[in-house]
CSV table of C-alpha atoms (C1' of nucleotides) in Angstrom, one decimal:
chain,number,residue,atom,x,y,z
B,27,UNK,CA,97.3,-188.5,38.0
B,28,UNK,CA,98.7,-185.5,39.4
B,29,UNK,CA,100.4,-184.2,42.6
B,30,UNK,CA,99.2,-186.5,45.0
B,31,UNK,CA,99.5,-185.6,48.9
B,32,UNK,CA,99.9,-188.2,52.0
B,33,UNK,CA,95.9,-185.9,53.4
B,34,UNK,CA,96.1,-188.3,56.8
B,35,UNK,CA,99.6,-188.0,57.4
B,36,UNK,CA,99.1,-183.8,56.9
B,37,UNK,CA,96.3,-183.6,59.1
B,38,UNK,CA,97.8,-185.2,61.9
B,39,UNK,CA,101.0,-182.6,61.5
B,40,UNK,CA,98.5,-180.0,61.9
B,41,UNK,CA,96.5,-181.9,65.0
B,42,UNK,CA,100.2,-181.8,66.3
B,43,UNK,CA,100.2,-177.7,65.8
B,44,UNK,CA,96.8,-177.2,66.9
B,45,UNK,CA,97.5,-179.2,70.1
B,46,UNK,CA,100.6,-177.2,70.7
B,47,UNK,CA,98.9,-174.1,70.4
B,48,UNK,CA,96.5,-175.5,72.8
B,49,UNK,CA,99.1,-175.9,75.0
B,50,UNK,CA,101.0,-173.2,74.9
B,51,UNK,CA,98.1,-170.3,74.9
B,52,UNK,CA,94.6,-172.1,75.0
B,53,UNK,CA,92.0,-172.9,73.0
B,54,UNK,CA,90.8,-169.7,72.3
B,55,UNK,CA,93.9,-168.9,70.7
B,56,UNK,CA,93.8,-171.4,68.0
B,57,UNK,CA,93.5,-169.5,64.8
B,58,UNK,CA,94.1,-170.9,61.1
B,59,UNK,CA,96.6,-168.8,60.5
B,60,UNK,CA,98.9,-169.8,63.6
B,61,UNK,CA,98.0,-173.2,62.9
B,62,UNK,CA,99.2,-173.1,59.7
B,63,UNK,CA,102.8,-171.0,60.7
B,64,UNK,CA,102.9,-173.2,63.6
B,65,UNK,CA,102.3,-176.9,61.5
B,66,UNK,CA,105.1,-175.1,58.5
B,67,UNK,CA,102.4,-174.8,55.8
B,68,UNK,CA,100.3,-172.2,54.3
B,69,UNK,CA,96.5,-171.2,55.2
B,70,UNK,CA,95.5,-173.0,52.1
B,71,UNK,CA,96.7,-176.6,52.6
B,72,UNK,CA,94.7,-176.3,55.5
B,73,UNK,CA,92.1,-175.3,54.2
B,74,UNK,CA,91.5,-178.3,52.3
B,75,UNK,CA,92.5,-180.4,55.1
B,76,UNK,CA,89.9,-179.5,57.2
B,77,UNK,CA,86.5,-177.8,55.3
B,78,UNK,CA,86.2,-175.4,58.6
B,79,UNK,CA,87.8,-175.2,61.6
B,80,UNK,CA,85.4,-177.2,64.0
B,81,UNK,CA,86.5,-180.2,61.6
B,82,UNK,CA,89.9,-179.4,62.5
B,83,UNK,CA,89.3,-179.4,66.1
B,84,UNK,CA,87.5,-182.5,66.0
B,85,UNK,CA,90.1,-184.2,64.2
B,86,UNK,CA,92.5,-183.1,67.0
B,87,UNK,CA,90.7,-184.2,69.7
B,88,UNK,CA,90.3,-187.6,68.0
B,89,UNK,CA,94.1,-187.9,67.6
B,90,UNK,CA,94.6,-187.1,71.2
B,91,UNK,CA,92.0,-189.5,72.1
B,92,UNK,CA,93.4,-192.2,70.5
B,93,UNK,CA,97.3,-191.8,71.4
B,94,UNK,CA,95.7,-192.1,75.3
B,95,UNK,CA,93.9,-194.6,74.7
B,96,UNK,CA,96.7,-196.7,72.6
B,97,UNK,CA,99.4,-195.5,75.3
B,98,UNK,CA,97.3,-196.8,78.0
B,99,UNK,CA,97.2,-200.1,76.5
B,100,UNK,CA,100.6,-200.5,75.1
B,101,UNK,CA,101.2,-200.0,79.0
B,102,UNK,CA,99.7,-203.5,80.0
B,103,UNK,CA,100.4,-204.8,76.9
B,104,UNK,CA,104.2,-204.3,76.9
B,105,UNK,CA,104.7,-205.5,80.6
B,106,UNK,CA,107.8,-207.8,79.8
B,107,UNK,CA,107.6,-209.4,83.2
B,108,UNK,CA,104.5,-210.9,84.0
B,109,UNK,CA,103.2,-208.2,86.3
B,110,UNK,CA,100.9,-208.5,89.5
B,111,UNK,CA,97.2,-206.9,88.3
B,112,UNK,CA,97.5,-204.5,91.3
B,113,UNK,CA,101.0,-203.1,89.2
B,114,UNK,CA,99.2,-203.3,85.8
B,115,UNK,CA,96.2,-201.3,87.4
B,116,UNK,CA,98.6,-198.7,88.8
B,117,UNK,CA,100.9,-198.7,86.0
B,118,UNK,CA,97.5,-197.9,83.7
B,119,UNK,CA,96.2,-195.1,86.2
B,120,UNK,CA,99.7,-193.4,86.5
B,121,UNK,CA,99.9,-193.2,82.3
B,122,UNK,CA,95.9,-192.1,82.6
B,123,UNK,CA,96.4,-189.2,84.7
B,124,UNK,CA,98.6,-187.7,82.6
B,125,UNK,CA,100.3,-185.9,86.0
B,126,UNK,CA,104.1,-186.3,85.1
B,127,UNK,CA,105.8,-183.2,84.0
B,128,UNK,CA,105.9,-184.6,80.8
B,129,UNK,CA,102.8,-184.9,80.1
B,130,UNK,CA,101.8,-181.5,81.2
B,131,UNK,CA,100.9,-180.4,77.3
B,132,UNK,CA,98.8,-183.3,76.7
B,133,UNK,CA,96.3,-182.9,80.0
B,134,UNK,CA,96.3,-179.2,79.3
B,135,UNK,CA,94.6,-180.1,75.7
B,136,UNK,CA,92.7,-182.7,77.3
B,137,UNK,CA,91.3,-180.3,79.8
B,138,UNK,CA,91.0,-177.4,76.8
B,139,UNK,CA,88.7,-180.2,75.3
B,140,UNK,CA,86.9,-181.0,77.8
B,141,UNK,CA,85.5,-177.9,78.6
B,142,UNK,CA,84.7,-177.4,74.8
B,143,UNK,CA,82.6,-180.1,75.0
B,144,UNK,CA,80.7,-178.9,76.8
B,145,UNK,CA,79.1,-176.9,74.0
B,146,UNK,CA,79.4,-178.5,71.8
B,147,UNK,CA,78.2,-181.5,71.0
B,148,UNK,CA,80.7,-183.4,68.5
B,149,UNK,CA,83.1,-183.2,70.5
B,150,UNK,CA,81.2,-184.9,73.7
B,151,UNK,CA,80.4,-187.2,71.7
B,152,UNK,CA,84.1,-188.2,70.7
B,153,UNK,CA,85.2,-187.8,74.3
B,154,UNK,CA,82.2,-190.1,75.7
B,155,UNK,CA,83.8,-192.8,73.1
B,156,UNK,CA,87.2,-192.1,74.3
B,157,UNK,CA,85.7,-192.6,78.2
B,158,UNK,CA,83.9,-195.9,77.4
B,159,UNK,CA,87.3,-197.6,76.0
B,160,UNK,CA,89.6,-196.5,78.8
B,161,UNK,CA,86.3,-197.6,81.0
B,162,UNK,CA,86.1,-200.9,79.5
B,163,UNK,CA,90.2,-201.2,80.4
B,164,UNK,CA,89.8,-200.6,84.1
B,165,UNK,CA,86.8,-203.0,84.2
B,166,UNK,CA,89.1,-205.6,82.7
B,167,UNK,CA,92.0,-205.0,84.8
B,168,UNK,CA,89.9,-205.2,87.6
B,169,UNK,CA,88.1,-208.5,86.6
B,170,UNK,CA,91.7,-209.8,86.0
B,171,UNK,CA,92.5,-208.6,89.4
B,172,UNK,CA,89.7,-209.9,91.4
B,173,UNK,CA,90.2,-213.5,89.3
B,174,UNK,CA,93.5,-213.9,90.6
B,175,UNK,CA,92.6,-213.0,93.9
B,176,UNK,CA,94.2,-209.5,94.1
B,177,UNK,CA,91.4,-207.6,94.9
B,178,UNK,CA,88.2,-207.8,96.9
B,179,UNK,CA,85.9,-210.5,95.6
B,180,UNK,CA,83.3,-207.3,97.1
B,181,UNK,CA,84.5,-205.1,94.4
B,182,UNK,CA,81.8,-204.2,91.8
B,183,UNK,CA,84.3,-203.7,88.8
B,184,UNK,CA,82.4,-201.6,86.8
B,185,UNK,CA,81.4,-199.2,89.9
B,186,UNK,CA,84.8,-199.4,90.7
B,187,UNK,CA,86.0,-198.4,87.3
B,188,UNK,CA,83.6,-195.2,87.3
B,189,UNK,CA,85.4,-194.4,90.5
B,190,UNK,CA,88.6,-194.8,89.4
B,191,UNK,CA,88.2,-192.8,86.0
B,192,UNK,CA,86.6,-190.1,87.7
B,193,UNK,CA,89.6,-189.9,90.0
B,194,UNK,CA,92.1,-189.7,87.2
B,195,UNK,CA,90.4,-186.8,85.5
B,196,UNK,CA,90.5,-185.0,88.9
B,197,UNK,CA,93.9,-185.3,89.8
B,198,UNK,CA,94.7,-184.5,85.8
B,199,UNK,CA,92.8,-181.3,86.7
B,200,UNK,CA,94.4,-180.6,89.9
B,201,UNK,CA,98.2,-181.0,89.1
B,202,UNK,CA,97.5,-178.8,86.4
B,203,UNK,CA,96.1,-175.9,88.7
B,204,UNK,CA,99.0,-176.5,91.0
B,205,UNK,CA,96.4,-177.9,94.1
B,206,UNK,CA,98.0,-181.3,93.8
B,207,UNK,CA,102.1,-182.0,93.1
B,208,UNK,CA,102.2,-184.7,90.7
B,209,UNK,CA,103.9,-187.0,93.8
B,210,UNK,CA,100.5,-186.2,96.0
B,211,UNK,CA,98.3,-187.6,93.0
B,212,UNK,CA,100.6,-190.5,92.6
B,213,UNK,CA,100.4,-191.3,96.4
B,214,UNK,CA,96.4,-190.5,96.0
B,215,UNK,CA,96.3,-193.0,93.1
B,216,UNK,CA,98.6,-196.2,95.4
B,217,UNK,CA,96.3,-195.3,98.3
B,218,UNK,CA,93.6,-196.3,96.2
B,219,UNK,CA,95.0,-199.2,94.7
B,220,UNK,CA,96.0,-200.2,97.5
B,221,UNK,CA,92.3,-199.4,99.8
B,222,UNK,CA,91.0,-202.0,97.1
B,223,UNK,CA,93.4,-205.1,97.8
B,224,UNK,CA,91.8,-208.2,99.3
N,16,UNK,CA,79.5,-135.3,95.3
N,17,UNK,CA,77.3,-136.0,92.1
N,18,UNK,CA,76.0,-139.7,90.9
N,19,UNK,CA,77.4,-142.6,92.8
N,20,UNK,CA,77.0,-146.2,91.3
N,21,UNK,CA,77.0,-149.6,93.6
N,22,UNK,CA,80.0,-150.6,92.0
N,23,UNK,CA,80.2,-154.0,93.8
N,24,UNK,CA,76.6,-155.0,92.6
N,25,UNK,CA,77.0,-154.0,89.0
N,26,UNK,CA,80.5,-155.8,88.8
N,27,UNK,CA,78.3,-159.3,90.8
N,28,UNK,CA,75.5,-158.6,87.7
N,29,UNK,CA,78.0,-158.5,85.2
N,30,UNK,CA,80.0,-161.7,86.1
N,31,UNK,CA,76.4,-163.3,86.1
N,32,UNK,CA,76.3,-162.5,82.8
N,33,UNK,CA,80.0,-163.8,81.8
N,34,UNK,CA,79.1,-166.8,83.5
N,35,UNK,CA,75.5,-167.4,81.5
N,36,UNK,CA,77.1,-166.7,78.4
N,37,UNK,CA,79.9,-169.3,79.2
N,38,UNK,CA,77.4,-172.1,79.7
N,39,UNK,CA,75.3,-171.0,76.4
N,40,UNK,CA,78.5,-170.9,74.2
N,41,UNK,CA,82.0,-171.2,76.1
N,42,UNK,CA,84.4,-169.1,77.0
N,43,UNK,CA,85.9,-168.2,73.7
N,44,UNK,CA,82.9,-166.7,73.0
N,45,UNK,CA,82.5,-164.3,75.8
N,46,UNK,CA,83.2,-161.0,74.6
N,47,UNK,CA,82.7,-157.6,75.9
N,48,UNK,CA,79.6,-156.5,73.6
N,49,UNK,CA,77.6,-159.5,74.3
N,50,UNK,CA,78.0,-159.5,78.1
N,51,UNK,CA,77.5,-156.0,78.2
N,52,UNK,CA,73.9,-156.8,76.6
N,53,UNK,CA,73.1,-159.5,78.7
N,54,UNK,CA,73.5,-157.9,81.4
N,55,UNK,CA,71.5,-154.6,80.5
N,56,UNK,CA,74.2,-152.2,80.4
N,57,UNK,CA,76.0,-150.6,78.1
N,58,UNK,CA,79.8,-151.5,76.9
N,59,UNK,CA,81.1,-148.4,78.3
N,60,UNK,CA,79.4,-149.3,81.7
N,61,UNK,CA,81.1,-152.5,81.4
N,62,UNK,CA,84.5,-150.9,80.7
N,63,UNK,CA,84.3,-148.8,83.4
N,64,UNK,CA,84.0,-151.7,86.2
N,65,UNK,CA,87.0,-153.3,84.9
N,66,UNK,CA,89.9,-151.9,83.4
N,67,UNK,CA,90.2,-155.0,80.6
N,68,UNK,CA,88.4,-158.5,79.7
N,69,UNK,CA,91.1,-160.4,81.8
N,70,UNK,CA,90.1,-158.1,84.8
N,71,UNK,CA,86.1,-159.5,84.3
N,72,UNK,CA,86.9,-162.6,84.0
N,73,UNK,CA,89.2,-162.9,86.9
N,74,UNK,CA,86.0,-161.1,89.1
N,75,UNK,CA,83.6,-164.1,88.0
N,76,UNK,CA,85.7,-166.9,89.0
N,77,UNK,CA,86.4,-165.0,92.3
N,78,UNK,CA,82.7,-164.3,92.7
N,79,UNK,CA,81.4,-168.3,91.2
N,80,UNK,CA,84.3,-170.0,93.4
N,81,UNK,CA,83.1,-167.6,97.0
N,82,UNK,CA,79.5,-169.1,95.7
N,83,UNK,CA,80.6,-172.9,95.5
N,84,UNK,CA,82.4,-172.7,98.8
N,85,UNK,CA,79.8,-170.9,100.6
N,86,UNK,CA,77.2,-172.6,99.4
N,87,UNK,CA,79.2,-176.7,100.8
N,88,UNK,CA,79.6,-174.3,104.1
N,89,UNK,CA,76.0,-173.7,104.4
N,90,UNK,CA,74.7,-177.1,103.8
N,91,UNK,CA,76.8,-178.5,106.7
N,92,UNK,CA,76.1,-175.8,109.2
N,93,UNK,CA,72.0,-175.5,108.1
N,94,UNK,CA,71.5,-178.9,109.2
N,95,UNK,CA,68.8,-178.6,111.3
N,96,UNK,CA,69.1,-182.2,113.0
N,97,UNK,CA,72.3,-183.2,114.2
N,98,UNK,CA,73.3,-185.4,111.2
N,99,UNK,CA,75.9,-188.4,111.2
N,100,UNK,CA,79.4,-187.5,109.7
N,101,UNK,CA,79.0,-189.7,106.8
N,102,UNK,CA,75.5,-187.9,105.9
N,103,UNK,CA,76.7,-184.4,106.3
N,104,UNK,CA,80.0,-186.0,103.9
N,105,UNK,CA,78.2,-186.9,101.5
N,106,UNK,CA,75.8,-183.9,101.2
N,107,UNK,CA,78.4,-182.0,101.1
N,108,UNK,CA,80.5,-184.1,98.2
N,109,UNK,CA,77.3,-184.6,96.3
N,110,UNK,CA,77.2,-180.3,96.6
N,111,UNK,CA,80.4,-180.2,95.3
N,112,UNK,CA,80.2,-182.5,92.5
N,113,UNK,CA,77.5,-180.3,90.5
N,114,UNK,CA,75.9,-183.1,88.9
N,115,UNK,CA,72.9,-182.1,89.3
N,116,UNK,CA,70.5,-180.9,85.8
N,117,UNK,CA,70.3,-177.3,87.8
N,118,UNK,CA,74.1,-177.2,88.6
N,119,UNK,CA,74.8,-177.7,84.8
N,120,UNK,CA,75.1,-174.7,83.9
N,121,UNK,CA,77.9,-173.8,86.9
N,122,UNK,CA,79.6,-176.9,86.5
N,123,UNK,CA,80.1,-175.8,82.5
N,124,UNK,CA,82.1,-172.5,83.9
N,125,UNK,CA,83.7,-174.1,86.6
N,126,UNK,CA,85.2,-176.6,83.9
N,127,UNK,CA,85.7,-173.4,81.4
N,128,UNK,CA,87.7,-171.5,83.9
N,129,UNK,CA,89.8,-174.8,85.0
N,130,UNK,CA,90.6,-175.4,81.1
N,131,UNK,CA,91.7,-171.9,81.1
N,132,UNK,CA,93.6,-171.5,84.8
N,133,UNK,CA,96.2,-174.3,82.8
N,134,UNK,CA,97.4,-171.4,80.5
N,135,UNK,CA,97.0,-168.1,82.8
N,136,UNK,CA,98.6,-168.2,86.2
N,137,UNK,CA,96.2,-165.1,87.8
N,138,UNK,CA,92.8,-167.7,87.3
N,139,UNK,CA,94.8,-170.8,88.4
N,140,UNK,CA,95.8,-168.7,91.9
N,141,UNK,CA,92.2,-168.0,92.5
N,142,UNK,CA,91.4,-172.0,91.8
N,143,UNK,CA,94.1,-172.9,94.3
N,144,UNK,CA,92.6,-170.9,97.0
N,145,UNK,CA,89.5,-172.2,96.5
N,146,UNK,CA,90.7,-175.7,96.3
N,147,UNK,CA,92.5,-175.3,99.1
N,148,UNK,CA,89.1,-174.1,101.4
N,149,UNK,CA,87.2,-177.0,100.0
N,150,UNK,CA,90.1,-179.1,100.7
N,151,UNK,CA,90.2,-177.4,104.4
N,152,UNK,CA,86.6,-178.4,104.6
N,153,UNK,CA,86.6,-182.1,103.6
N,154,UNK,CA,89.8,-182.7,106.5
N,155,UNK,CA,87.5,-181.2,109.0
N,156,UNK,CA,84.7,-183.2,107.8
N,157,UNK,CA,87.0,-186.7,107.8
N,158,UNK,CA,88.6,-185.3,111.2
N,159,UNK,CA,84.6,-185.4,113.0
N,160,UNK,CA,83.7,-188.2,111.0
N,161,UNK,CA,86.8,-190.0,112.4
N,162,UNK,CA,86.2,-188.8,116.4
N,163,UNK,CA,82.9,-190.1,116.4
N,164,UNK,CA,83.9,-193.2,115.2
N,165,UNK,CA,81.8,-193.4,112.4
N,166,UNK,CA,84.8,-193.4,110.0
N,167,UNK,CA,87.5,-195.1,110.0
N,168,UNK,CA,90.7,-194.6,112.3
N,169,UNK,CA,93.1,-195.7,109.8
N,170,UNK,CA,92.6,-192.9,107.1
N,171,UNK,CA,94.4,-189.8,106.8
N,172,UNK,CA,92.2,-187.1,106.7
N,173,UNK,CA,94.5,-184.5,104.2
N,174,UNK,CA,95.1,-187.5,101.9
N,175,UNK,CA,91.6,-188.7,101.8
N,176,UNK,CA,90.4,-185.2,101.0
N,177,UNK,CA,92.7,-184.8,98.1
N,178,UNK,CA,91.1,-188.0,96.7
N,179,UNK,CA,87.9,-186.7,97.6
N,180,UNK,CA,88.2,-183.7,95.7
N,181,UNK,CA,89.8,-184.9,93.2
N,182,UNK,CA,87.0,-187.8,92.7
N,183,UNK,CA,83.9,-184.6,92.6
N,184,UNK,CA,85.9,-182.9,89.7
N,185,UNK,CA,86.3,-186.0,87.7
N,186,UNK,CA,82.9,-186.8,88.0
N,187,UNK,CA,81.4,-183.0,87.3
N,188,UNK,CA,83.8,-182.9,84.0
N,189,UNK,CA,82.5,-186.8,83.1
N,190,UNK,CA,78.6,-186.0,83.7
N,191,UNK,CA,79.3,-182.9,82.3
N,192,UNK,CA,80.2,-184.6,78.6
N,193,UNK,CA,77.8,-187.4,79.2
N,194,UNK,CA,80.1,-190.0,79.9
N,195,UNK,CA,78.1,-190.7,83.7
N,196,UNK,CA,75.0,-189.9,84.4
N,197,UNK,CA,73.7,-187.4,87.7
N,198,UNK,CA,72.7,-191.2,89.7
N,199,UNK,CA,75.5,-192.8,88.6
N,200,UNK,CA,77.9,-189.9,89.8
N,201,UNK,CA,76.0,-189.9,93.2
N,202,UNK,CA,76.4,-193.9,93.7
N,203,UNK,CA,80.1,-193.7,93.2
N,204,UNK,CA,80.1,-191.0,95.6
N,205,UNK,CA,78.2,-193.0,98.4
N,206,UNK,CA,80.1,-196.1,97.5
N,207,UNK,CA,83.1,-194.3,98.4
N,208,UNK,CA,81.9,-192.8,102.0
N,209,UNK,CA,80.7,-196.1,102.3
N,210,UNK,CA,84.2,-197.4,102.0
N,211,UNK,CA,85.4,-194.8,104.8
N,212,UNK,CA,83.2,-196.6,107.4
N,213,UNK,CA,84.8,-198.2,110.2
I,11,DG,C1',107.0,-181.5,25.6
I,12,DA,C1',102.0,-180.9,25.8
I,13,DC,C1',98.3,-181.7,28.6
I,14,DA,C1',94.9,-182.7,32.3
I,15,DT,C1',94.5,-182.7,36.8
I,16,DT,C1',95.5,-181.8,41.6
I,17,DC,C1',97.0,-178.8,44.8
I,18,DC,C1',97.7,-174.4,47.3
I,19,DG,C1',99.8,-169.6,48.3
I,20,DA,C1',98.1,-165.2,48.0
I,21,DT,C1',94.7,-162.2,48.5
I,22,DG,C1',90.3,-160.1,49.6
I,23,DC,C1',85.9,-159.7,52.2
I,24,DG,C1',82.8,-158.8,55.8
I,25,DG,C1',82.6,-159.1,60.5
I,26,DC,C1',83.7,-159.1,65.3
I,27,DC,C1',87.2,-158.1,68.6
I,28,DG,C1',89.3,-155.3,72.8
I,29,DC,C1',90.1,-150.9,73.9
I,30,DA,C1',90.4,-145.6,73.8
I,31,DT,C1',88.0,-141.4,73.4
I,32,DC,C1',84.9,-137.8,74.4
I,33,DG,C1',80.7,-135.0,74.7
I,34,DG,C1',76.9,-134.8,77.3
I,35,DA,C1',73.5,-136.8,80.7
I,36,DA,C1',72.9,-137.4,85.6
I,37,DT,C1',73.4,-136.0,90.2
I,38,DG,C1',74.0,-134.0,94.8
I,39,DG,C1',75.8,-129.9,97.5
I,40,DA,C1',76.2,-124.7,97.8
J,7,DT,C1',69.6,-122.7,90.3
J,8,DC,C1',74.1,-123.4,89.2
J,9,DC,C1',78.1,-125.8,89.3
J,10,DA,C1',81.5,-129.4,90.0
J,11,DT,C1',82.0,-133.9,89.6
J,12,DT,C1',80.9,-138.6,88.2
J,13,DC,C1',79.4,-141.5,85.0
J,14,DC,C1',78.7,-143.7,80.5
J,15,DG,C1',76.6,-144.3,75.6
J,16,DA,C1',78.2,-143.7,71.2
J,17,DT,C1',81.6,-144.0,68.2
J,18,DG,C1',86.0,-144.9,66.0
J,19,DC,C1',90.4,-147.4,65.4
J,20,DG,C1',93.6,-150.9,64.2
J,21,DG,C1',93.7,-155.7,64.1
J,22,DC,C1',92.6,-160.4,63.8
J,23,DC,C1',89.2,-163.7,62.6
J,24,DG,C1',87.1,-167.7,59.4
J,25,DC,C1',86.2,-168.4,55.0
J,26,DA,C1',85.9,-167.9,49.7
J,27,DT,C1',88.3,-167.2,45.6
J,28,DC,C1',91.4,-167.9,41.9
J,29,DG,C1',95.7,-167.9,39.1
J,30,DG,C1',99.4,-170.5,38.7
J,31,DA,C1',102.8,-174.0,40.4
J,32,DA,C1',103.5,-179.0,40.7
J,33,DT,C1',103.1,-183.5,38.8
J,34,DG,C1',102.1,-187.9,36.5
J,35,DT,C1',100.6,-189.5,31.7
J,36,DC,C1',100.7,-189.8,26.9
DNA sequence: GACATTCCGATGCGGCCGCATCGGAATGGA
DNA sequence: TCCATTCCGATGCGGCCGCATCGGAATGTC
């Protein structure tokens, strides 16, 4: 057995690149070459990463989609203090909208991906995965929420959790235009939060 | 003075064409041959409107976003009955949202030019203009909604339309890839102007 | 150290890109 | 009719694209 390579640790050095490039001068600019300057290899070992370069995109969307959707968890998850629902919910939506300075990059990709979908089907199809997880997190928290008494015994939680998605993807959009500061997104997202308090 | 062109209508013609190509195979895909030939001129015809791609581009997004905002304007003021605030609020959200099978196609470049305002600051200025007309629009809507009592006294009419706005393009992007359906994307909207009642 | 196998850097290919150029068609006034 | 002017179709250029190819470097086994 010869030269053996570490393929899945590879790949996700070159999501990393192709996300950066992403970032920094949009999808349409992501070429093989740049990837492979930007992710320190040659052409080649990309090449046999990914067999074309919609496989490569995929792959990068799927890495995204999963460091969200693991980030938003490891939000609730790693709440030292046992938290009120109404916090967990907020803490969740905050880390979902992806509205912090910090995470400028990442909604820029998401956004970048998100329009690609739209022609393609692949990706829609990993994004409407992605969707249905971070759905089926709000519909907990807001179970959770309305069993301890938290929020409105009305509520409809997985009505509620369509809303509430829907909203973070706008405000993602929005603070990345420049219409909303990341502080007016926050205070739409509390508002909210609070609007659905018992 | 020897042949004159209608400029303005030409330039309208050829950002329909940028536009249908964007919602038959995204933006990266729009280039100067095929939108010349789908809109039925030639490329020098095309380079003689606008000095350079970025210039085209930065035309159809002015001339879709004037379309979007005149056409919420209109169905407010082409009520024929005097409508409640709450109906004219949500004809006028469910406008917006372009969930609607017919308002695919726009709601594809809408999303195509948002993905791509994130990485070129001339686009995003034209978004936040527009944004900030709809935005204009909904606070008005909120305002009358709020003197004739039918909505709410407590809400804040700027803040509400933030979330408002914010809730149409989360839900155009989410129908968009599938993840909500046109119904479900109206019910959350009508839940939510339900919610504003007094 | 010889070998089998895996890996990949370098290179080439055909094609499309945005943009510049320019000769001539089109047009309206003198 | 003739001309001045506007317009633009055709063409070419340099460059980047995704992808295919292949000779040889790297590496673990015997």
């Amino acid at each position: 057995m010869p030269k053996q390579v570490d393929y899945e640790d590879r790949r996700r050095r070159i999501a990393g690149a192709v996300c950066l490039l992403i970032a920094r001068s949009g999808m349409e600019s992501v070429s093989l070459r740049d990837v492979a300057t930007e992710a320190g290899v040659s052409m080649g070992a990309v090449q046999r990463c990914f067999r074309t370069k919609d496989e490569m995109l995929l792959f990068a969307l799927e890495d995204i989609s999963q460091r969200i959707g693991e980030r938003a968890k490891a939000r609730i998850e790693t709440s030292d203090a046992p938290r009120s629902a109404t916090t967990l919910l907020d803490r969740t939506l905050s880390a979902l909208a992806l509205v912090d300075p910090e995470d400028r990059a990442e909604a820029q990709v998401w956004g970048a991906f998100v329009a690609h979908a739209a022609v393609s089907e692949h990706l829609a199809a990993v994004l409407r995965e992605t969707y249905a997880k971070l759905h089926d997190l709000l519909v907990w928290l807001l179970g959770y929420g309305r069993d301890t008494g938290e929020l409105s015994a009305i509520l409809d939680p997985p009505a509620e959790a369509r809303a509430l998605l829907a909203l973070t993807e706008g405000l993602t959009a929005q603070v990345l235009v420049g219409h909303q500061t990341p502080e007016s997104a926050r205070d739409v997202l509390e508002r909210y939060v609070r609007g659905l308090m018992a």
